[in-house]
CSV table of C-alpha atoms in Angstrom, one decimal:
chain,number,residue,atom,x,y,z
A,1,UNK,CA,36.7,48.7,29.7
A,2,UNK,CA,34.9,48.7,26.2
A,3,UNK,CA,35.0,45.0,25.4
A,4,UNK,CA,36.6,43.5,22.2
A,5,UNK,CA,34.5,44.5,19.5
A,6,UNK,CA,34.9,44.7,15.3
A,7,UNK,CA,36.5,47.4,14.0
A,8,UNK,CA,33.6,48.5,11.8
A,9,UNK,CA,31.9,48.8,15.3
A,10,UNK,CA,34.5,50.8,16.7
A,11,UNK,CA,34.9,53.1,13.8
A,12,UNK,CA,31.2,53.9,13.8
A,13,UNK,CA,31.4,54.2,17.6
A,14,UNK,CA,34.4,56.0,18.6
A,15,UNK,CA,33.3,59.6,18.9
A,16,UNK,CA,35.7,62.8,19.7
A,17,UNK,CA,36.2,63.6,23.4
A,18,UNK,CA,36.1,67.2,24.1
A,19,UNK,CA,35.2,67.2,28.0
A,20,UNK,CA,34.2,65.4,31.1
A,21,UNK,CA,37.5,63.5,31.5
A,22,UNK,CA,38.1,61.1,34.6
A,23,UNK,CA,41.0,62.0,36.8
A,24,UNK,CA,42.8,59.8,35.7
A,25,UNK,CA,46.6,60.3,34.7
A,26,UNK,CA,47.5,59.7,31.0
A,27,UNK,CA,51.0,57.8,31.1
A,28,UNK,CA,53.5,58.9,28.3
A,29,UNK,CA,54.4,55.3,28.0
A,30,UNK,CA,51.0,54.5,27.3
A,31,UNK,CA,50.5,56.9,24.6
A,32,UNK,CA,54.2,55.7,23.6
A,33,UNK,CA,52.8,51.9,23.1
A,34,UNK,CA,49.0,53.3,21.2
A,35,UNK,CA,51.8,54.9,18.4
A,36,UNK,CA,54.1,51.9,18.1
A,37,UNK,CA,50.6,50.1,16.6
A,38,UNK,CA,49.3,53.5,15.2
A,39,UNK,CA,52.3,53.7,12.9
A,40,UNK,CA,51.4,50.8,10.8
A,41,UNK,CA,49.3,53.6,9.2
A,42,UNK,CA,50.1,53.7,5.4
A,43,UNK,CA,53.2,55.7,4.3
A,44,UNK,CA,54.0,56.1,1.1
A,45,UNK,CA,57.8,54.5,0.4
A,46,UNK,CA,57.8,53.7,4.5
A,47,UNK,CA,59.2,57.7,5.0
A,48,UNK,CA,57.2,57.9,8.2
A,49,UNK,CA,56.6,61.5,8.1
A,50,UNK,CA,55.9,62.6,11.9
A,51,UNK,CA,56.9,63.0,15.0
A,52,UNK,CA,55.2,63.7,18.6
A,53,UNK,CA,55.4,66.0,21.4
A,54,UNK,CA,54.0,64.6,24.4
A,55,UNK,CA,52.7,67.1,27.2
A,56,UNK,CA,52.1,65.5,30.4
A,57,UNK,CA,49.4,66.9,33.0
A,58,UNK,CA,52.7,68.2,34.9
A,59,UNK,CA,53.9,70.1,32.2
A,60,UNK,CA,49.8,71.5,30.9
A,61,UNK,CA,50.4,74.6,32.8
A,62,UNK,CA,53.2,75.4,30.2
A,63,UNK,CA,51.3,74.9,27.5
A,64,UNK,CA,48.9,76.7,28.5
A,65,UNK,CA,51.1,80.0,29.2
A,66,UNK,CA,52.7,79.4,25.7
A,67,UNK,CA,49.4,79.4,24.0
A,68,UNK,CA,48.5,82.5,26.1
A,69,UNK,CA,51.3,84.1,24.8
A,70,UNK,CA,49.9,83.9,20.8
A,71,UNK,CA,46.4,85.0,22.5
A,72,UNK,CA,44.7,88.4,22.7
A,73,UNK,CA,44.3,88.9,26.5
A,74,UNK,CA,40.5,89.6,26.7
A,75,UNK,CA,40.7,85.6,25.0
A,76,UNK,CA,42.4,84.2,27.7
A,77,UNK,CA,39.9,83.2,30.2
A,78,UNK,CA,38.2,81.4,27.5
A,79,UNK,CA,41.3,79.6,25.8
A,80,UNK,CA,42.3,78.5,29.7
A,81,UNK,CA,38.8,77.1,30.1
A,82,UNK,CA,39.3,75.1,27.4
A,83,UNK,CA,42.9,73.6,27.7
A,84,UNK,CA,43.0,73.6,31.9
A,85,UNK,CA,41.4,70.2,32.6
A,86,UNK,CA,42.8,68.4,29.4
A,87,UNK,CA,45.0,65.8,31.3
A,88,UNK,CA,47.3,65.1,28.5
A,89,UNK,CA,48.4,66.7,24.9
A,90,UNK,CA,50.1,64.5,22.2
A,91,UNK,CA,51.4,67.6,18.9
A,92,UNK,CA,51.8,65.7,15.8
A,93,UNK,CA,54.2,67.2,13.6
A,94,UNK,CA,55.3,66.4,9.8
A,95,UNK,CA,57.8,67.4,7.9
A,96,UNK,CA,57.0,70.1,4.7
A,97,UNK,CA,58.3,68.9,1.4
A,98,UNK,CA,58.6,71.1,-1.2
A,99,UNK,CA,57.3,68.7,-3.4
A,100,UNK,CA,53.4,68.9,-3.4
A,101,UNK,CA,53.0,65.1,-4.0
A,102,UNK,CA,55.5,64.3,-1.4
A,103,UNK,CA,53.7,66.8,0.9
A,104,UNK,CA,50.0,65.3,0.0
A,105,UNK,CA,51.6,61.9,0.8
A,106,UNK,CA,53.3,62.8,4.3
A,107,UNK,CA,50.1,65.1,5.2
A,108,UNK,CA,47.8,61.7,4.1
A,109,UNK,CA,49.8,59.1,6.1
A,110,UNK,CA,50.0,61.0,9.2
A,111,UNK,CA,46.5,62.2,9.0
A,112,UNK,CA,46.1,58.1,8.5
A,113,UNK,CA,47.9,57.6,12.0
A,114,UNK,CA,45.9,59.9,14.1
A,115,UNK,CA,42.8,57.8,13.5
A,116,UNK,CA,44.5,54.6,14.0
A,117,UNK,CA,45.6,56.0,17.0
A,118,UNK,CA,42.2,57.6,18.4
A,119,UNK,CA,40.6,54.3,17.4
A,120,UNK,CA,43.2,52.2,19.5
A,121,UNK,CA,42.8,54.3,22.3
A,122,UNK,CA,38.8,54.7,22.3
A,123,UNK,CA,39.5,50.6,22.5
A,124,UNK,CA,41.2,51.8,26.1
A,125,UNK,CA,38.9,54.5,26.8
A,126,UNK,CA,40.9,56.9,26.3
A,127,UNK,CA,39.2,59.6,24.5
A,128,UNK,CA,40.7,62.5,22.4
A,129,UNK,CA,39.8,64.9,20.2
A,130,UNK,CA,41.7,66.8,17.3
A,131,UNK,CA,42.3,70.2,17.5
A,132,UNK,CA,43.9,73.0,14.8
A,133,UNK,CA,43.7,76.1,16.8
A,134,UNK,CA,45.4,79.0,15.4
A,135,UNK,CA,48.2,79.2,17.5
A,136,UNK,CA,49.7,76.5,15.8
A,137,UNK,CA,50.5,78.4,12.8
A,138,UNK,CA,52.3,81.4,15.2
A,139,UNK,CA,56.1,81.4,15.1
A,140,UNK,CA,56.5,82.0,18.7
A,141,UNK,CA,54.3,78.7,20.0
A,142,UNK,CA,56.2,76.9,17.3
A,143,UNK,CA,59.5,78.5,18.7
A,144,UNK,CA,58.7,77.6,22.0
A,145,UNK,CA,58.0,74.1,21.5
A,146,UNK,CA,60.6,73.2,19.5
A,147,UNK,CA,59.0,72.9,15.8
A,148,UNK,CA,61.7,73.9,13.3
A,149,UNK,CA,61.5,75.4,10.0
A,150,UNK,CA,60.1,72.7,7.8
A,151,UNK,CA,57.9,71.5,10.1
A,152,UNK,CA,54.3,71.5,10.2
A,153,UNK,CA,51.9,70.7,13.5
A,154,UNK,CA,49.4,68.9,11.8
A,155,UNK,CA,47.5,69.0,14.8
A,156,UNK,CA,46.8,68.8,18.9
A,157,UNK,CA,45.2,65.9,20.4
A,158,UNK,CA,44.0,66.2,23.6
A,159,UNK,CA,44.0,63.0,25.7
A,160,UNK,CA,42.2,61.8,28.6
A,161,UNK,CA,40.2,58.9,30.0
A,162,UNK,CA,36.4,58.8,29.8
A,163,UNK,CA,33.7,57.2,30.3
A,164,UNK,CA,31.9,55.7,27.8
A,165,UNK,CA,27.8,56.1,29.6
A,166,UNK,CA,28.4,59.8,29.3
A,167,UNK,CA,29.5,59.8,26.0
A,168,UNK,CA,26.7,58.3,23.5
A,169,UNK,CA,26.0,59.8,20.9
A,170,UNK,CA,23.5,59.0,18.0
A,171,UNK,CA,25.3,60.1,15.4
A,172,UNK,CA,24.4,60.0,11.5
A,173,UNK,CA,26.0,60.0,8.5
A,174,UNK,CA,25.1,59.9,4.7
A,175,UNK,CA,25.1,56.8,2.8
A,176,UNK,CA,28.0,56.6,0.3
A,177,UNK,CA,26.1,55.5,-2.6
A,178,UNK,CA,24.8,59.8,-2.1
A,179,UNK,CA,28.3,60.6,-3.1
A,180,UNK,CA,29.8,57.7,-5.7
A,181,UNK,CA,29.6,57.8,-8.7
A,182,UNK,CA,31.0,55.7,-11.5
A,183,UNK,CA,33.4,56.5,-14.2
């Protein structure tokens, strides 16, 4: 277990986890108790725009044929490489205003509690990384996985334990006084 550390640490720190996850089962109710603190994300006027599909390692095979089904078939050997040994999925979904600053808003605060949430659960070792394939935007994986008109998947997380020796990275980024300026 990563020990206690400051957030500043963990924000620099936490990385995306792609592959290489441990056998180990990610429990809905512990994904259920990483949102109840990953909800305190901002929200304009408290709306709390989102809602979650959980997909359990039981249920990945399912997934997987409904993504197969928006996929060209020479693709599928790939796309099943990719999703077959991702032991859990978490779809965040928002509703679409028509309203563009109501939209912006909702699409911010959501966006807001998927990095609270990956940074509580790098805290657990539990790794994930944030995926926008294409078939999200198909009407038949929407269809099949109950998103309704007015709905937008924002994204898929994958889920799964890691651990943390095979996952350093040295990672960079650009000061911000390279992009401020001052009015």
């Amino acid at each position: 277990m990563i020990q206690q550390q400051s957030i500043s640490a963990v924000i620099r720190e936490r990385i995306s986890i792609k592959s290489n996850y441990l056998p180990l089962e990610v429990k809905e109710e512990d994904v259920v108790t990483l949102l109840n603190n990953a909800v305190w994300a901002p929200n304009h006027g408290l709306r709390e725009p989102w809602r979650f599909l959980f997909v359990s390692e039981e249920r990945r095979e399912a997934l997987i044929q409904t993504v197969l089904a928006c996929c060209e078939a020479k693709t599928h050997e790939k796309v099943r490489s990719k999703l077959a040994d991702v032991p859990a999925f978490l779809v965040a979904i928002m509703p679409e205003d028509p309203r563009q600053k109501i939209w912006e808003e909702d699409f911010a605060a959501i966006s807001s509690l998927i990095q609270n949430l990956q940074l509580l659960g790098w805290e657990k070792e539990l790794g994930m990384v944030w995926k926008t394939p294409n078939y999200i935007y198909d009407p038949k994986f929407r269809r099949a996985i109950g998103v309704q008109n007015g709905e937008k998947i924002i994204g898929i997380l994958q889920l799964g334990y890691f651990d943390p020796a095979q996952h350093v990275k040295d990672r960079k980024r650009t000061n911000a006084l390279e992009k401020l300026t001052s009015f």
